[in-house]
XYZ file of C-alpha atoms in Angstrom:
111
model
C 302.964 251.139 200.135
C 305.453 253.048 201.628
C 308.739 252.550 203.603
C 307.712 252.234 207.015
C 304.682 250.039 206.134
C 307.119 247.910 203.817
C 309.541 247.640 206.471
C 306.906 246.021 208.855
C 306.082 243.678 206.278
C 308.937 242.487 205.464
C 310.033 241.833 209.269
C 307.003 240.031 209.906
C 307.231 237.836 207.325
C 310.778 237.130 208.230
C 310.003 236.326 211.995
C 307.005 234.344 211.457
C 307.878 231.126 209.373
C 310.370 230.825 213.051
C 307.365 229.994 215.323
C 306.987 226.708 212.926
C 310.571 225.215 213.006
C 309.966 222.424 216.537
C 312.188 222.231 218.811
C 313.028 218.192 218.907
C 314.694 218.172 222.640
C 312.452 219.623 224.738
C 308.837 220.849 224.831
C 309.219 224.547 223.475
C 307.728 226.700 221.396
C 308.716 230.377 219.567
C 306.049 233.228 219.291
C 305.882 236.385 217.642
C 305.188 239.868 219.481
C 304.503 242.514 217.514
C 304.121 246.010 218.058
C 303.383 248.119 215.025
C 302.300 251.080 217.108
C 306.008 251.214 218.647
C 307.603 249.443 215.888
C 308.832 246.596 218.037
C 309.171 242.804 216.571
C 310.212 240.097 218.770
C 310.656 236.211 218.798
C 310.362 234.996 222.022
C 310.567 231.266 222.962
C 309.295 229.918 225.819
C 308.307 226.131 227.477
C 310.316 223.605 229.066
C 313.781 221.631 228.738
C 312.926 218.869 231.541
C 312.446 220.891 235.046
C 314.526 223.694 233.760
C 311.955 226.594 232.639
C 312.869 227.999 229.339
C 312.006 231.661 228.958
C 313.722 234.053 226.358
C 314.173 236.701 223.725
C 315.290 235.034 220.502
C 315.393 238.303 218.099
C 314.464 242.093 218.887
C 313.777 244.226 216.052
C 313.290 247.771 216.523
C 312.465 250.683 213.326
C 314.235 253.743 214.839
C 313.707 256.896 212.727
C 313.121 254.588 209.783
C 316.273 252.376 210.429
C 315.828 248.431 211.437
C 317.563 248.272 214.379
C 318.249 244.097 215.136
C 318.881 244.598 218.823
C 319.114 241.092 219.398
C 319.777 237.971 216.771
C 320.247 234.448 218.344
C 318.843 232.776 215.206
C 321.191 230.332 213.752
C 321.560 232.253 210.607
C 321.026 235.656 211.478
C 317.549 237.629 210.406
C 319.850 240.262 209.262
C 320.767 238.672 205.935
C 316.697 237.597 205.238
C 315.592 241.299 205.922
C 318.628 242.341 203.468
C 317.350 239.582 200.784
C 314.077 240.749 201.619
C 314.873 243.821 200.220
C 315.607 246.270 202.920
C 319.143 248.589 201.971
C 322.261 247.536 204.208
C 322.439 251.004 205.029
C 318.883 250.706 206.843
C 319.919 248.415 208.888
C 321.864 248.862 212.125
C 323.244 246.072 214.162
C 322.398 247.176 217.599
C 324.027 244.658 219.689
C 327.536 245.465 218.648
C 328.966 249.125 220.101
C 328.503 252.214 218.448
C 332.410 252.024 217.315
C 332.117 248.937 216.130
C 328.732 249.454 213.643
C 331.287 251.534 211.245
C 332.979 247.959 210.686
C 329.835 245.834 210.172
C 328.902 246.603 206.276
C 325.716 247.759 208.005
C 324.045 251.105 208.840
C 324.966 253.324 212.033
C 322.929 255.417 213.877
């Protein structure tokens, strides 16, 4: 198998075991999108808290000239540290929601 295809593995089964954690206050749920043909992975979760409509983007994972890009992480943990355990190199991974003159501080890759 080779990088790319490994990389796609490994985010997948990262984001999928999310969609079966319940939510216990309200009636929502958490789906997977993925996009292997642009090499976009998200975790969306969507339903309803009472009257108040729940839509959202939970994580965004981008591969971006074979880097994993994590765009967006609002899991509890972080899905950076499971893709790192998974086995993808800190260097491979760039933590796109902080500024480009910050990623030099993270431990993580930069673009």
């Amino acid at each position: 198998m080779d990088t790319l295809d490994n990389y796609r593995r490994i985010i997948k089964e990262v984001l999928v075991p999310y969609t079966q954690i319940p939510y216990s206050y309200a009636a929502i749920e958490c789906k997977t999108v993925f996009d292997s043909e642009n090499d976009s992975y998200l975790l969306i979760t969507f339903g309803w808290d009472g009257v108040k409509r729940i839509h959202g983007c939970l994580v965004h994972i981008d591969i971006i000239d074979g880097k994993i890009w994590v765009q967006r992480d609002d899991t509890e943990d972080g899905v950076t540290y499971e893709l790192e355990a998974a086995g993808i190199p800190k260097d491979k991974i760039v933590l796109g929601f902080h500024p480009q003159n910050v990623r030099q501080y993270t431990g993580y890759g930069i673009a």
